[in-house]
C-alpha positions as protocol buffer text, in pm:
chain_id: "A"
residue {
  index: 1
  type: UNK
  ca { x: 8555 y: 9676 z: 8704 }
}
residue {
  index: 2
  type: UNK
  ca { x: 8516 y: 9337 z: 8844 }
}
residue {
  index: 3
  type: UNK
  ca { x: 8762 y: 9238 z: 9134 }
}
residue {
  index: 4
  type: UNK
  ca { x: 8943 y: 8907 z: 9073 }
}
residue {
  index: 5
  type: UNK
  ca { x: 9172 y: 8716 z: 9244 }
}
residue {
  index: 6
  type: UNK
  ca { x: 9491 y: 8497 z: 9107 }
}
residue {
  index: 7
  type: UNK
  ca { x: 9679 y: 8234 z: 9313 }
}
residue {
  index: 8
  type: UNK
  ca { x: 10047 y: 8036 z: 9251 }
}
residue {
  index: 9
  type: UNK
  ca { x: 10094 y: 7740 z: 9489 }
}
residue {
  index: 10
  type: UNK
  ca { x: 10478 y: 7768 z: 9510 }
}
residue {
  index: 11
  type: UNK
  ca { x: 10608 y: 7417 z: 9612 }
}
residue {
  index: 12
  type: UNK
  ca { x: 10999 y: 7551 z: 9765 }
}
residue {
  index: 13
  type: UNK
  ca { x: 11119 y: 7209 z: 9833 }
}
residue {
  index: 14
  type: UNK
  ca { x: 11080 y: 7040 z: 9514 }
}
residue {
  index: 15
  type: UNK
  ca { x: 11161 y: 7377 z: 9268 }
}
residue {
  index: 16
  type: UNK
  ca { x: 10803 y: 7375 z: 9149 }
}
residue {
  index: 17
  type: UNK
  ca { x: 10451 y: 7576 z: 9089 }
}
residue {
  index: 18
  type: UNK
  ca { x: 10082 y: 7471 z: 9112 }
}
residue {
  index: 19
  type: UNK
  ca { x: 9880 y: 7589 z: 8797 }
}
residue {
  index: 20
  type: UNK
  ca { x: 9650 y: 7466 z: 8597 }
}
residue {
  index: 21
  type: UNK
  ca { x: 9484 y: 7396 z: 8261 }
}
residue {
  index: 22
  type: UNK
  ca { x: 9184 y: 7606 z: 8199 }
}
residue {
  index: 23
  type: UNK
  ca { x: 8901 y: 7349 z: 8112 }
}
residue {
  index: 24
  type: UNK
  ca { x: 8598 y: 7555 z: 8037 }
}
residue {
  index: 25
  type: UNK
  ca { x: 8482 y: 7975 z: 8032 }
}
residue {
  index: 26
  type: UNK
  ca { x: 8758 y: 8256 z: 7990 }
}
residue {
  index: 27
  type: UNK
  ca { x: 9100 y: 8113 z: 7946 }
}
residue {
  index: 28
  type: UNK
  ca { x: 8970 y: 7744 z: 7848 }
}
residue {
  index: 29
  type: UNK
  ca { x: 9263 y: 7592 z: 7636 }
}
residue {
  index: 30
  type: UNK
  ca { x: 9541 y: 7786 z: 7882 }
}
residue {
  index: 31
  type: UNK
  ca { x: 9756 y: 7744 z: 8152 }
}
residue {
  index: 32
  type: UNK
  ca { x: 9714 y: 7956 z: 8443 }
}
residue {
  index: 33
  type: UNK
  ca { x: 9754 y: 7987 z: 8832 }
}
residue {
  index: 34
  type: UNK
  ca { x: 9360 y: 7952 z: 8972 }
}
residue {
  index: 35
  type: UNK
  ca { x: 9215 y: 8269 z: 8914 }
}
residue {
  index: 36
  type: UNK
  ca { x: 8828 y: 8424 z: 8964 }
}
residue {
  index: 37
  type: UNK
  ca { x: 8566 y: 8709 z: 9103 }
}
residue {
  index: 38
  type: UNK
  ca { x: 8531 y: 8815 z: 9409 }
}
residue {
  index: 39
  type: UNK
  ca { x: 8146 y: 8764 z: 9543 }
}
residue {
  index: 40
  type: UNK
  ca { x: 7915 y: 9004 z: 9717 }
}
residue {
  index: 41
  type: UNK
  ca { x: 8058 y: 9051 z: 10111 }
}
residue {
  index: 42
  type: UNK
  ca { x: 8377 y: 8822 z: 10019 }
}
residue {
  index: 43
  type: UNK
  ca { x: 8691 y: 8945 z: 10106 }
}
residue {
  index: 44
  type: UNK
  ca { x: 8952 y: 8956 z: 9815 }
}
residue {
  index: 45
  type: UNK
  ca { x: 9142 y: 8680 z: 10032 }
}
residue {
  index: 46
  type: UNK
  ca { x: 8899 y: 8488 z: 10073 }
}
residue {
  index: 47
  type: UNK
  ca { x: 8800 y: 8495 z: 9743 }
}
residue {
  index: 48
  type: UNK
  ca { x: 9187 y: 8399 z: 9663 }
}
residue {
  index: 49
  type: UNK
  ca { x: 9101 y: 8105 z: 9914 }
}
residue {
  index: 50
  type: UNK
  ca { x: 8829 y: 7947 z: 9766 }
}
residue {
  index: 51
  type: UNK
  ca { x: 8884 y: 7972 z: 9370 }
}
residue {
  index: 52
  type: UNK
  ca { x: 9218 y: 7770 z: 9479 }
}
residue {
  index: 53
  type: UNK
  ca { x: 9003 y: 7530 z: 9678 }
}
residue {
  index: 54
  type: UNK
  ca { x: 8740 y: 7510 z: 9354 }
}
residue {
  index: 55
  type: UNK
  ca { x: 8987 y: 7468 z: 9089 }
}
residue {
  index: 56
  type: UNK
  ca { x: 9247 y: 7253 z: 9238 }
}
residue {
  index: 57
  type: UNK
  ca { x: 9135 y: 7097 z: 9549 }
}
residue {
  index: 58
  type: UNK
  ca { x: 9372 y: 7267 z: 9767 }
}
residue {
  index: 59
  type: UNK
  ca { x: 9321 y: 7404 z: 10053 }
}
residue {
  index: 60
  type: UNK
  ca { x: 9534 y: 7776 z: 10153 }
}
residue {
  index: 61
  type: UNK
  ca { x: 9457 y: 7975 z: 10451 }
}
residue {
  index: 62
  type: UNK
  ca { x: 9474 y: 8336 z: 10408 }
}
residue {
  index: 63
  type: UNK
  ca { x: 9687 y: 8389 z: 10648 }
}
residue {
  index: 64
  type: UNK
  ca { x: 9909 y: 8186 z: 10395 }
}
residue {
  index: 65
  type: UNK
  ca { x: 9894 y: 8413 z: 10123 }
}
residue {
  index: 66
  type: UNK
  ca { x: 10130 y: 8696 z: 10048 }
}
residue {
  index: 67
  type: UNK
  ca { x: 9986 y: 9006 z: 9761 }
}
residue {
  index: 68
  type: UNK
  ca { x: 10277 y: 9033 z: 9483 }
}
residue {
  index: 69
  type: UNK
  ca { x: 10105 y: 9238 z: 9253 }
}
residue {
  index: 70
  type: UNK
  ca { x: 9802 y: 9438 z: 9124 }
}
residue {
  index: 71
  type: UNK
  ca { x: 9702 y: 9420 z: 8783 }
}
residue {
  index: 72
  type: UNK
  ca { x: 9466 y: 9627 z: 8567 }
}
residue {
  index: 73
  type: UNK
  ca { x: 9327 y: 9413 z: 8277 }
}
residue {
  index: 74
  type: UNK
  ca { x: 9126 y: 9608 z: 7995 }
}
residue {
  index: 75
  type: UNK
  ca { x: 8944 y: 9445 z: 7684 }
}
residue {
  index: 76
  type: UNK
  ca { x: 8819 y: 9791 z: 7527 }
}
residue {
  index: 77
  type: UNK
  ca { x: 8688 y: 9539 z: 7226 }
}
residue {
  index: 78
  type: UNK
  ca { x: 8556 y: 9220 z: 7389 }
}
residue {
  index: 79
  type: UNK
  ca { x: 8286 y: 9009 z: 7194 }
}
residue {
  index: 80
  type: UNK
  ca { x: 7902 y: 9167 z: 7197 }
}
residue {
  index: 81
  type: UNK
  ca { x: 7742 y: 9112 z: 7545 }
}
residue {
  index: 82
  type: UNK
  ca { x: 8084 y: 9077 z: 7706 }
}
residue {
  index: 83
  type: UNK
  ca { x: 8283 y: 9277 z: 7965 }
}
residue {
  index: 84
  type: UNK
  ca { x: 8593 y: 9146 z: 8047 }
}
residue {
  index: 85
  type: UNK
  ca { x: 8788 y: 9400 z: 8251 }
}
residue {
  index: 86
  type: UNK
  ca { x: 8911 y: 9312 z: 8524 }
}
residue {
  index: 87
  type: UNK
  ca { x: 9122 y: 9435 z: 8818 }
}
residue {
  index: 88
  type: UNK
  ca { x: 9289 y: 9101 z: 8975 }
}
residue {
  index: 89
  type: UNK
  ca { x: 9506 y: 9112 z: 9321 }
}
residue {
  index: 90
  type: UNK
  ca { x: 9796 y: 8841 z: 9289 }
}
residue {
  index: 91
  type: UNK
  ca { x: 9866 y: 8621 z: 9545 }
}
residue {
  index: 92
  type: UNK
  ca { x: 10166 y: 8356 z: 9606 }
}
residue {
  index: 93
  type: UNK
  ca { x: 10113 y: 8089 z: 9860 }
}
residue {
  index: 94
  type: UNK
  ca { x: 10412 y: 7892 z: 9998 }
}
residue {
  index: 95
  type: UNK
  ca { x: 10183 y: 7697 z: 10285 }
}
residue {
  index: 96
  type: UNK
  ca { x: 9868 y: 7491 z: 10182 }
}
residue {
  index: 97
  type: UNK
  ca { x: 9767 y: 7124 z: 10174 }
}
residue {
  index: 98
  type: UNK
  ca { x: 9559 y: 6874 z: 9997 }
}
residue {
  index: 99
  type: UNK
  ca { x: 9663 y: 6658 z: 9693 }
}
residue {
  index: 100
  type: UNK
  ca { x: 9590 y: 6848 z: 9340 }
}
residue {
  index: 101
  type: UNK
  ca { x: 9239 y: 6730 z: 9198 }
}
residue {
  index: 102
  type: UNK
  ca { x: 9080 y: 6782 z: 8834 }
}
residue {
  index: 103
  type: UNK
  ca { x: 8743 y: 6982 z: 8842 }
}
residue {
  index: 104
  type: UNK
  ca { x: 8506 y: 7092 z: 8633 }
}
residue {
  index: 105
  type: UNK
  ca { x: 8699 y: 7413 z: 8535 }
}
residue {
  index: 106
  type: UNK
  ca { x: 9075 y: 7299 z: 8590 }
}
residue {
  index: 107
  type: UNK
  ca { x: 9326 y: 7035 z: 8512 }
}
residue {
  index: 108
  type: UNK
  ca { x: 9593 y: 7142 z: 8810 }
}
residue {
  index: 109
  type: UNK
  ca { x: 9995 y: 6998 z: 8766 }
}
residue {
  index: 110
  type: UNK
  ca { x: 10317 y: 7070 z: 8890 }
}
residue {
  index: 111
  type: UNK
  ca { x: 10579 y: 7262 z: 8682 }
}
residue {
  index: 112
  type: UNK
  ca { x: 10936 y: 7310 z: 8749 }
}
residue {
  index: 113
  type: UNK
  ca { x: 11019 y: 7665 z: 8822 }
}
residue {
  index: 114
  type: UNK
  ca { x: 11276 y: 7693 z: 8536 }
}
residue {
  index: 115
  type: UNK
  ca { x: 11040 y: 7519 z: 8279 }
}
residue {
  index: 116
  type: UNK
  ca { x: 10718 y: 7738 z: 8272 }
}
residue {
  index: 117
  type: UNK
  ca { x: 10489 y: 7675 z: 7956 }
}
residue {
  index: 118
  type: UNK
  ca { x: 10479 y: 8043 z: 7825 }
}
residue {
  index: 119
  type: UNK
  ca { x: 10430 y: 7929 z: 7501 }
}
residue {
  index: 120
  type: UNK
  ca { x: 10061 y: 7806 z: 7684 }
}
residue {
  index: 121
  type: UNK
  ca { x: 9967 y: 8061 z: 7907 }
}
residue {
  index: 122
  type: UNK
  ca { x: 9826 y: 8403 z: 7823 }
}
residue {
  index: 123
  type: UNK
  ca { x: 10106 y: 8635 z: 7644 }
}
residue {
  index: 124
  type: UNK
  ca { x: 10030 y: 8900 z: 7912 }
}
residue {
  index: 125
  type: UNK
  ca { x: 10183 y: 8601 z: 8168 }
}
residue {
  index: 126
  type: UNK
  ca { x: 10541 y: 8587 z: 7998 }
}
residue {
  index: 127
  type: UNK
  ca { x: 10579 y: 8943 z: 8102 }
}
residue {
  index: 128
  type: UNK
  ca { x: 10513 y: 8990 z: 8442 }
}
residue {
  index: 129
  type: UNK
  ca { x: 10557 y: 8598 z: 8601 }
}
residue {
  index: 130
  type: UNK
  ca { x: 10965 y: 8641 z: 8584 }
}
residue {
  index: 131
  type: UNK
  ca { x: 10924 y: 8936 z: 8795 }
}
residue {
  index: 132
  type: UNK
  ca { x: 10697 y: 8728 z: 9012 }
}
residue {
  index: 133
  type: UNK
  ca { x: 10967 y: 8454 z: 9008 }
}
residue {
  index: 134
  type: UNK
  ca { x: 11218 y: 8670 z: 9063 }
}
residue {
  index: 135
  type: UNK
  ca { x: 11056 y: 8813 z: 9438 }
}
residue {
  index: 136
  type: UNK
  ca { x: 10966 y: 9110 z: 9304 }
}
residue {
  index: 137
  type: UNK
  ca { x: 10605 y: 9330 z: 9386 }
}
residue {
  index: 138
  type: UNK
  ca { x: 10448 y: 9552 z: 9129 }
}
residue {
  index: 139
  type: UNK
  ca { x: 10132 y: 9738 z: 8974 }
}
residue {
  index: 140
  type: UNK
  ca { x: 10048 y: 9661 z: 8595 }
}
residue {
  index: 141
  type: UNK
  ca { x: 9795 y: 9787 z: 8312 }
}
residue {
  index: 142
  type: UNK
  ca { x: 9743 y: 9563 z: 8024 }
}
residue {
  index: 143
  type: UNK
  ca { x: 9499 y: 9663 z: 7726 }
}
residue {
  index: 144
  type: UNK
  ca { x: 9420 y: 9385 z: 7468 }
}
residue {
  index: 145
  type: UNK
  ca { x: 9316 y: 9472 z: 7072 }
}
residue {
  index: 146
  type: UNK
  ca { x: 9033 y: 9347 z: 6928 }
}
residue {
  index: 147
  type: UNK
  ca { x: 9138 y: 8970 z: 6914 }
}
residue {
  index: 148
  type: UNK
  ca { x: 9177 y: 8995 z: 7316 }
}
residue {
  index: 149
  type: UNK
  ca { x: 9506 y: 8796 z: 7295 }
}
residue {
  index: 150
  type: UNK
  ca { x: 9796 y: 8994 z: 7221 }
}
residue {
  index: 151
  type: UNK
  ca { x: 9903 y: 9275 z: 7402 }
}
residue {
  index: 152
  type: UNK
  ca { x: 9826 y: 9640 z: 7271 }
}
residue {
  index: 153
  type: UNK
  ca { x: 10020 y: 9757 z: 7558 }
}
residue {
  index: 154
  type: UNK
  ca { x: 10116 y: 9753 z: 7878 }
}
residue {
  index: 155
  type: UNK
  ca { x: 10326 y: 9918 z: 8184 }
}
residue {
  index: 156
  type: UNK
  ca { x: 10466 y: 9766 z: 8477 }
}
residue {
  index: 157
  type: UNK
  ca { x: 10582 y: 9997 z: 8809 }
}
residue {
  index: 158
  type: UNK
  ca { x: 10801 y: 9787 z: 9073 }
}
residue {
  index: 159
  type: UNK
  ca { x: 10637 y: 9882 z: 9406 }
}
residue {
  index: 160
  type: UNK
  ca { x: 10802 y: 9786 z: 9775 }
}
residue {
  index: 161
  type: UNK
  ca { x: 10490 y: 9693 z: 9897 }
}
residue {
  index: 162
  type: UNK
  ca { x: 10155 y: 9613 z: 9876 }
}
């Protein structure tokens, strides 16, 4: 199972998050915190680290980032050739700098913490951001049908730590 990573910039002062708008590959058309695989002899932080820096510009140290959550994504149908499970480690950063930057893969903008574009984001994200939001840590399983959109089901376990 591939190990990804997946980042929200929280912006405290101002009542806002950091994500983006998927340009191109898996997700294009979606909003989404920055989000990608880990590479050979990369730690998962540092991999956390620099898919921020590639998709937004931004720059987080890792000693910046704090693990909310652990989430096992299965596709038991994806489309011929494709594997898209994934187990992705969830970071929130509160301390980073640089100014937000289109690239190639993301369109990154600010969104008010109490007006977050569900209706735009992957349905899986409506279900497990307000616990995000609300401070909260956890483990997750999601398995998509055959469309690998909606939700065939999933389980979320609150943890104290991770």
């Amino acid at each position: 199972m591939k190990q990804c990573t997946l980042c929200f910039l929280f912006d405290d002062a101002n009542s806002r998050m950091l994500m983006g708008l998927k340009i191109k590959g898996f997700g294009a058309g979606k909003i989404n915190a920055f989000w990608g695989k880990q590479d050979p002899g990369e730690t998962i932080e540092h991999a956390a680290c620099r898919e921020v820096l590639e998709e937004s510009g931004m720059i987080v140290d890792q000693a910046a980032l704090e693990k909310v959550a652990e989430i096992a994504f299965y596709f038991p149908n994806p489309p011929a050739g494709k594997t898209w499970d994934h187990y992705v480690h969830v970071y929130i950063a509160r301390k980073f700098s640089g100014t937000p930057t289109e690239t190639d893969e993301m369109r990154p903008a600010w969104f008010a913490l109490d007006k977050i574009p569900y209706e735009k984001m992957w349905k899986a994200d409506a279900t497990f951001l307000p616990l995000l939001l609300e401070g909260k840590k956890f483990r997750a399983v999601y398995t998509f049908p055959d469309d690998c959109e909606e939700i065939a089901k999933h389980e979320i376990t609150h943890v104290d730590g991770l």
